[in-house]
PDB file of C-alpha atoms in Angstrom:
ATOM      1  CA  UNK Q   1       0.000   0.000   0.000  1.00 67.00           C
ATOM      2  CA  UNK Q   2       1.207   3.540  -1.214  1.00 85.00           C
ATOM      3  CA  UNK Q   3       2.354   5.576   2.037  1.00 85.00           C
ATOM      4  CA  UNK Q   4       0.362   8.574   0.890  1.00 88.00           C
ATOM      5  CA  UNK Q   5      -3.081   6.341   1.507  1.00 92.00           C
ATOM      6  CA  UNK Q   6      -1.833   4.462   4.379  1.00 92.00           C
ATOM      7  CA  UNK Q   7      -1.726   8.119   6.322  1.00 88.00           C
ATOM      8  CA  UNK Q   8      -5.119   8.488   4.793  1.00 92.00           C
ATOM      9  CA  UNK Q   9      -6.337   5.575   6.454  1.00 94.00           C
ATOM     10  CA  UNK Q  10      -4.898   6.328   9.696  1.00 90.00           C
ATOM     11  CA  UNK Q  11      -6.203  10.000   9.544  1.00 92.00           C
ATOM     12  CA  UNK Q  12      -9.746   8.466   9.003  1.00 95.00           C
ATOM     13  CA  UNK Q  13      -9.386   6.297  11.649  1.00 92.00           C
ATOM     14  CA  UNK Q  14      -8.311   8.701  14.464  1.00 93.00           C
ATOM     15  CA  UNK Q  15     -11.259  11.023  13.126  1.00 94.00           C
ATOM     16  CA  UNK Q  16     -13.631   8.354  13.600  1.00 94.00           C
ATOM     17  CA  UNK Q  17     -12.514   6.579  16.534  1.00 94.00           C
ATOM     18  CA  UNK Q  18     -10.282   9.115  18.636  1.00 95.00           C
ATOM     19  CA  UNK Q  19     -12.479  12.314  18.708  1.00 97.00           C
ATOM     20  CA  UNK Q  20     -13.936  12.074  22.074  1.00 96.00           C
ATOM     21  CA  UNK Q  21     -16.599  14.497  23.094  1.00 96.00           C
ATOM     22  CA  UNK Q  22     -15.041  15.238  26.795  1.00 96.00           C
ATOM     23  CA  UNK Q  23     -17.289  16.360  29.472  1.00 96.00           C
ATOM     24  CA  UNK Q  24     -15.336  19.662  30.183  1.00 97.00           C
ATOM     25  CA  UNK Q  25     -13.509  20.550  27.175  1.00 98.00           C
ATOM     26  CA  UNK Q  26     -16.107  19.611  23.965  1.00 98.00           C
ATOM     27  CA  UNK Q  27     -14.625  17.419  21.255  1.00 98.00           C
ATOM     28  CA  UNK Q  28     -11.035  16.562  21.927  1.00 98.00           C
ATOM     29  CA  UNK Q  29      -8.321  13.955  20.401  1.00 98.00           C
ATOM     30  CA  UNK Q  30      -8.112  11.314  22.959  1.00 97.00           C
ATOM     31  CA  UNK Q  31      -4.274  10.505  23.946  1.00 96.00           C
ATOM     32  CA  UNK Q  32      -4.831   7.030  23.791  1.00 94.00           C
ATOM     33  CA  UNK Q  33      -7.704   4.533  22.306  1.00 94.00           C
ATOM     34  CA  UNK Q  34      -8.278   0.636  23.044  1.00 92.00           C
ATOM     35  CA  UNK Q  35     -10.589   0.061  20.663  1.00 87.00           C
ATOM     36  CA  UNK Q  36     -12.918  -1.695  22.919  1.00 92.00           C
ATOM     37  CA  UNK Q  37     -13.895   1.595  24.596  1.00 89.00           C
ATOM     38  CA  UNK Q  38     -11.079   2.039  26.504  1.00 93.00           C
ATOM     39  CA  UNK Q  39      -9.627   6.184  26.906  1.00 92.00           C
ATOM     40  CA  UNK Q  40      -6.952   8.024  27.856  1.00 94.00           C
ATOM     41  CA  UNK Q  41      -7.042  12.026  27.975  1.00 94.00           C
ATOM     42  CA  UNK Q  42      -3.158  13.004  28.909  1.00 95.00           C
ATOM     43  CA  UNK Q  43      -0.211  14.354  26.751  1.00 96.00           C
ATOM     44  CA  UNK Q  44       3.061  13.993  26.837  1.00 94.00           C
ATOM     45  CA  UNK Q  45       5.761  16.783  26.557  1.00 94.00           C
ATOM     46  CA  UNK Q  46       7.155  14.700  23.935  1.00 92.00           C
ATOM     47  CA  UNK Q  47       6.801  15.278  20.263  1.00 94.00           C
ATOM     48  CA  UNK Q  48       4.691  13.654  18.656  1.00 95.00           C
ATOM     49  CA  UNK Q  49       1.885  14.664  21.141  1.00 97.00           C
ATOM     50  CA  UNK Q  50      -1.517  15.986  20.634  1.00 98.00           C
ATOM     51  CA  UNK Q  51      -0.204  19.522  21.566  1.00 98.00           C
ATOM     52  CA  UNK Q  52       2.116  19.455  18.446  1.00 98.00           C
ATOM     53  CA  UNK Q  53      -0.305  18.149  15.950  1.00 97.00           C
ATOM     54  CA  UNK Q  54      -0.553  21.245  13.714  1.00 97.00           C
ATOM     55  CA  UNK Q  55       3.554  21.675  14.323  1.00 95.00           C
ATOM     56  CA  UNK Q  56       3.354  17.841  12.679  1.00 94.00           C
ATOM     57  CA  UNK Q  57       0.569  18.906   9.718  1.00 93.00           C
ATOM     58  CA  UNK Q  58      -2.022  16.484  10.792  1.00 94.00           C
ATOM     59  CA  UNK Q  59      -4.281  19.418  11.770  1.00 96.00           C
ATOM     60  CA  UNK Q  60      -4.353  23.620  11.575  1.00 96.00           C
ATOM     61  CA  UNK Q  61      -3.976  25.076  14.644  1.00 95.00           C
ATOM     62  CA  UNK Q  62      -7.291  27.047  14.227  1.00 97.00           C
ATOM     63  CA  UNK Q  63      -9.226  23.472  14.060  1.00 98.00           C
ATOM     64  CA  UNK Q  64     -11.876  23.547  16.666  1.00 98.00           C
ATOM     65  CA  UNK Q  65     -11.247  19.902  17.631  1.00 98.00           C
ATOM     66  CA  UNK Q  66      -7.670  21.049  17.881  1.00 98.00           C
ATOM     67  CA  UNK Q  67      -8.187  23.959  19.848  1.00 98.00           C
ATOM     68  CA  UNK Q  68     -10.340  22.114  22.069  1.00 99.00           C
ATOM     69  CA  UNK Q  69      -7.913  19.177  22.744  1.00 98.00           C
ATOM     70  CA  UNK Q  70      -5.139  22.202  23.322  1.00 98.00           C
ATOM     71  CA  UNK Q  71      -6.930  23.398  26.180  1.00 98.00           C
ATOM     72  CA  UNK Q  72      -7.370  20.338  27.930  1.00 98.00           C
ATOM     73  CA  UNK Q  73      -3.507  19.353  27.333  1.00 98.00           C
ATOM     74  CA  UNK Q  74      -2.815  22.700  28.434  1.00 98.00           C
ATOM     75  CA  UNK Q  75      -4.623  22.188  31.844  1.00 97.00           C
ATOM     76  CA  UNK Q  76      -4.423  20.523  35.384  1.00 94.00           C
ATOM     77  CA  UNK Q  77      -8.202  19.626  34.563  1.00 95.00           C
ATOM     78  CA  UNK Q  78      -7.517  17.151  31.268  1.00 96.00           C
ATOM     79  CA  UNK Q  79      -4.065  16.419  31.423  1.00 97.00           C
ATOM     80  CA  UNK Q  80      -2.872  14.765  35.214  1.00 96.00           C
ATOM     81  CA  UNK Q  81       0.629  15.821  33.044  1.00 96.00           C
ATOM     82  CA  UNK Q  82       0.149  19.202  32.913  1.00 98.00           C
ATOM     83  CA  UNK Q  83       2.109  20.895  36.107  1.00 97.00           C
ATOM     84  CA  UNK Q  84       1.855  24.430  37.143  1.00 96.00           C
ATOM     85  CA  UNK Q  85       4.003  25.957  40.231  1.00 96.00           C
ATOM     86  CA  UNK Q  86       5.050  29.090  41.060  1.00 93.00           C
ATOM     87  CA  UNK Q  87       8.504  29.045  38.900  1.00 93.00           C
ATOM     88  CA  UNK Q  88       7.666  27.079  35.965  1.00 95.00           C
ATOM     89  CA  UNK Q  89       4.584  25.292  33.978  1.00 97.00           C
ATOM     90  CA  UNK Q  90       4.025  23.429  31.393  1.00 97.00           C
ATOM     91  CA  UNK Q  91       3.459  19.420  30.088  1.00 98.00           C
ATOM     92  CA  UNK Q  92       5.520  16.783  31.804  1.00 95.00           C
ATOM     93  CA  UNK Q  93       5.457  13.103  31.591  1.00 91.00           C
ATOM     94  CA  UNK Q  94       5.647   9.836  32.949  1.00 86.00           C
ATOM     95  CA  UNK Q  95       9.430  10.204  32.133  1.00 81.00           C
ATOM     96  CA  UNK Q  96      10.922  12.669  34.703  1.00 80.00           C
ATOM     97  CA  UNK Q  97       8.522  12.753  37.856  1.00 80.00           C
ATOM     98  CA  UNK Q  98       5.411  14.696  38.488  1.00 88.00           C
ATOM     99  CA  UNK Q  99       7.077  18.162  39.489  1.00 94.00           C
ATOM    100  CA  UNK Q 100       8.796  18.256  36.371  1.00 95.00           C
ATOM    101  CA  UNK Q 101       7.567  20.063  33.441  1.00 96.00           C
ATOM    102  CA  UNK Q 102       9.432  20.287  29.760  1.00 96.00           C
ATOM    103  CA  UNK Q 103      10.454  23.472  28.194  1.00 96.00           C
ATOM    104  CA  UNK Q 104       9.961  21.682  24.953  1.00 96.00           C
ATOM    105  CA  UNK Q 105       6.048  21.794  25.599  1.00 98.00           C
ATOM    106  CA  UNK Q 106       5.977  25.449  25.698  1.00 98.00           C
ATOM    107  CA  UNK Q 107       8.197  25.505  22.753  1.00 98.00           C
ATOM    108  CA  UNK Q 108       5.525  23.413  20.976  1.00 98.00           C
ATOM    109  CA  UNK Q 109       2.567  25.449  22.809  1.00 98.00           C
ATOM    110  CA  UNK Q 110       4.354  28.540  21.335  1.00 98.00           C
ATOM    111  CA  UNK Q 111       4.519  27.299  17.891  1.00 98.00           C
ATOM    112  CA  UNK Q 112       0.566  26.148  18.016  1.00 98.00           C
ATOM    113  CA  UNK Q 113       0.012  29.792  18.902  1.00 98.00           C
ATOM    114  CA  UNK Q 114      -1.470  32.934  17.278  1.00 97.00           C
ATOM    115  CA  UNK Q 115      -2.209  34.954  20.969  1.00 98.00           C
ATOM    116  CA  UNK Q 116       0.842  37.222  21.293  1.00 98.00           C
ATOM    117  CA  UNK Q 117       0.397  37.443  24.900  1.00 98.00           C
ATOM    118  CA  UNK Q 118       0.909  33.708  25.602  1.00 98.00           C
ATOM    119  CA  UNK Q 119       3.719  33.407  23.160  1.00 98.00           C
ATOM    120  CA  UNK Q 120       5.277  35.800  25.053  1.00 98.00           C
ATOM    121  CA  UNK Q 121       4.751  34.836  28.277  1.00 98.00           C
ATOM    122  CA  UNK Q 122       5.727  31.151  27.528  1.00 98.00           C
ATOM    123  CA  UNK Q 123       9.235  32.406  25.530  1.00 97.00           C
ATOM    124  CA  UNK Q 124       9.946  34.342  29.012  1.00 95.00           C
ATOM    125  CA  UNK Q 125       9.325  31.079  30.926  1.00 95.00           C
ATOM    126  CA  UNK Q 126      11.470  29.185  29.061  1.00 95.00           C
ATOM    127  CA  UNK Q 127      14.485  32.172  28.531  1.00 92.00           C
ATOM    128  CA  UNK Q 128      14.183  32.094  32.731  1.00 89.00           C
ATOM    129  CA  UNK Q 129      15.208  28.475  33.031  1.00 87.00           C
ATOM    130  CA  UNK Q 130      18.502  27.925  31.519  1.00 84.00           C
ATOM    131  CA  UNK Q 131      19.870  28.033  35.293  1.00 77.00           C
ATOM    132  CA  UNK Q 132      22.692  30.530  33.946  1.00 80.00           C
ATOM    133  CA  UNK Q 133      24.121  27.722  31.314  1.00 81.00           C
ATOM    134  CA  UNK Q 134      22.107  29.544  28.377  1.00 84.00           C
ATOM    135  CA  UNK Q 135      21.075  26.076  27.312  1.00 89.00           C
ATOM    136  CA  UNK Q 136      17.722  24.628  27.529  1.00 92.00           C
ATOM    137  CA  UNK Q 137      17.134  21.224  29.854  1.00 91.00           C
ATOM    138  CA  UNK Q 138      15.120  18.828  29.514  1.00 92.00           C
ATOM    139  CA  UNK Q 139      12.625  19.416  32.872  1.00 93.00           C
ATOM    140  CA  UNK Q 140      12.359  22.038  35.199  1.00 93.00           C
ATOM    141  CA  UNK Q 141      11.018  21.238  38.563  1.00 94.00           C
ATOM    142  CA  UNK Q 142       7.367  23.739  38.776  1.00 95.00           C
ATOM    143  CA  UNK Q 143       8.257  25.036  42.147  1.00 94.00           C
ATOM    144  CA  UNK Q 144      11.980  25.462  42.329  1.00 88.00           C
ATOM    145  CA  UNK Q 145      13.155  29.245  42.881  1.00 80.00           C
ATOM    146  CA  UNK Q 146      16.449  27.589  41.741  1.00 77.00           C
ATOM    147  CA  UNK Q 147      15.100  25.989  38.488  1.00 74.00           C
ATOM    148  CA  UNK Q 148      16.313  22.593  39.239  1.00 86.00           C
ATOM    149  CA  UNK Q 149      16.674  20.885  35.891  1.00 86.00           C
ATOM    150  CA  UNK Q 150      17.359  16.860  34.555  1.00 88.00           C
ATOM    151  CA  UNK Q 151      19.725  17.247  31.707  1.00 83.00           C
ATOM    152  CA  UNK Q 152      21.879  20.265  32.000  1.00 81.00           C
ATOM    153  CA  UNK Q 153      21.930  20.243  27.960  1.00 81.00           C
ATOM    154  CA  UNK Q 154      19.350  18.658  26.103  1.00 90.00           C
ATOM    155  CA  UNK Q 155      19.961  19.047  22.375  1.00 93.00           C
ATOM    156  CA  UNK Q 156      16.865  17.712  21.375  1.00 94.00           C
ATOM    157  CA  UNK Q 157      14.815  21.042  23.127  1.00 95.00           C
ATOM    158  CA  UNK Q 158      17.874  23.209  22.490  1.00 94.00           C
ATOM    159  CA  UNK Q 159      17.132  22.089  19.042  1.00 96.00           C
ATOM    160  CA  UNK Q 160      13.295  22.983  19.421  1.00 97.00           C
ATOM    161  CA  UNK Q 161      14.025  26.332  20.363  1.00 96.00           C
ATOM    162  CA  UNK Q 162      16.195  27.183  17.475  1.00 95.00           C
ATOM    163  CA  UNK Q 163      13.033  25.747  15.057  1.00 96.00           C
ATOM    164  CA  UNK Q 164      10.490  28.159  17.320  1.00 97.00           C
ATOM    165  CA  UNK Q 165      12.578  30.991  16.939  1.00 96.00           C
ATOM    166  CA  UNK Q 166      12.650  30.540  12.963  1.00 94.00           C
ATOM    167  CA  UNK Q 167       8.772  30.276  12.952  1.00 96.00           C
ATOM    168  CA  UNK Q 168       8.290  33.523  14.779  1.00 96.00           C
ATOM    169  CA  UNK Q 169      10.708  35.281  12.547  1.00 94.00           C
ATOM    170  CA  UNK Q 170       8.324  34.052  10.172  1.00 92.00           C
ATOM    171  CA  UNK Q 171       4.673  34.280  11.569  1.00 94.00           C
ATOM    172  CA  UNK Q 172       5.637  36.807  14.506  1.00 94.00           C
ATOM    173  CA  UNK Q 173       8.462  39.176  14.050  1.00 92.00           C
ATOM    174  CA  UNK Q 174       7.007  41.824  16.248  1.00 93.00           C
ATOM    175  CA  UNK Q 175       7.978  39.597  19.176  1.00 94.00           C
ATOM    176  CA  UNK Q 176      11.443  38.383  19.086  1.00 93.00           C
ATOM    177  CA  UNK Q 177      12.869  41.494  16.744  1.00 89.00           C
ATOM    178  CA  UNK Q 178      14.015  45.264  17.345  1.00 82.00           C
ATOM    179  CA  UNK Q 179      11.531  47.675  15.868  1.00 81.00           C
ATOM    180  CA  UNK Q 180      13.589  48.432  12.897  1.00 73.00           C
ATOM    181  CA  UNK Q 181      13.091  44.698  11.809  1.00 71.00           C
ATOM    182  CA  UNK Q 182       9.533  43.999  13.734  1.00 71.00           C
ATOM    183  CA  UNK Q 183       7.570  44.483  10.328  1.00 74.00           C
ATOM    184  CA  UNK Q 184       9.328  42.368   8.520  1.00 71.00           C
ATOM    185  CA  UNK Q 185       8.936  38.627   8.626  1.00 76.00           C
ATOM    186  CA  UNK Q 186      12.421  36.763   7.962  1.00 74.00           C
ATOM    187  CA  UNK Q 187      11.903  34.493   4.914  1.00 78.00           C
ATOM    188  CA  UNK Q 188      14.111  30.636   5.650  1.00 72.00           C
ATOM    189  CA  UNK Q 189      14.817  29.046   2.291  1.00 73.00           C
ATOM    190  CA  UNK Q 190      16.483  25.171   3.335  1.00 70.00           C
ATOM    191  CA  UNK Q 191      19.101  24.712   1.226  1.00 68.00           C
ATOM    192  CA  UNK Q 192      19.527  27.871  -0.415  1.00 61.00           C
TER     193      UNK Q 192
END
């Protein structure tokens, strides 16, 4: 089977078999079906993850099952992986504890953003945590004044941060350049 239908197939089937309607949040992308009934709402920091579904093109971040499921990843109230503390939120895991949350998911949230207010707030969050190294880790502990980290350098979010940065050159200039530049989105040509 060509690969361009299998993804067709696979599409169809998470459309008909993993769009939940959730009792807080509307129609959402479950994390996880059984296919004998069985659900799980979570998300993962990691990518893939329902959070980085437009970042992957399986959806458009303006999709209203999408923006649906965002809000529950993005909250104490659908995802038990979602951690919030007085230093530091974001998505965590099964991988790292549960006082641990990823930069990398506010990288991702940032990317699956158009409100210029959270994009900022979550690039400040994640600027705040390089505990003086100036490289991204791979979890910050939610309540630690000290930002205590796993991973002092974690290339694979370092790397994340470098692809968020090119997107809001692109889609968001205002926010990352000087006002001479602000206007002007940066065009990135691979390869050239």
């Amino acid at each position: 089977m060509m690969p361009k239908k299998v993804a067709e197939q696979v599409k169809q089937g998470i459309e008909e078999h993993a769009v939940i309607d959730h009792k807080v949040f509307g129609k959402v992308y479950a994390y996880e079906v059984d296919g004998y009934g069985g659900l799980n709402f979570m998300d993962d920091a990691n990518i893939p993850s329902l959070l980085s579904l437009p970042d992957m093109g399986f959806t458009d971040r303006d999709d209203p099952i999408y923006q649906n499921t965002r809000k529950m990843v993005m909250s104490n109230k659908g995802n038990p992986y979602y951690l919030e503390g007085r230093f530091f939120k974001g998505i965590g895991g099964p991988h790292v504890g549960i006082l641990n949350a990823w930069p990398m998911s506010l990288l991702v949230a940032i990317r699956t953003s158009d409100d210029d207010a959270e994009i900022t707030e979550y690039l400040d969050l994640v600027k705040k945590t390089t505990a003086g190294l100036g490289l991204l880790h791979e979890s910050i502990n939610v309540h630690s004044s000290r930002h205590a980290y796993t991973r002092p350098w974690f290339s694979w979010c370092n790397s994340e941060f470098g692809k968020t940065i090119l997107d809001l050159a692109q889609r968001k200039p205002h926010l990352i350049f000087k006002e001479k530049y602000d206007s002007v989105p940066y065009e990135f040509k691979p390869g050239a």
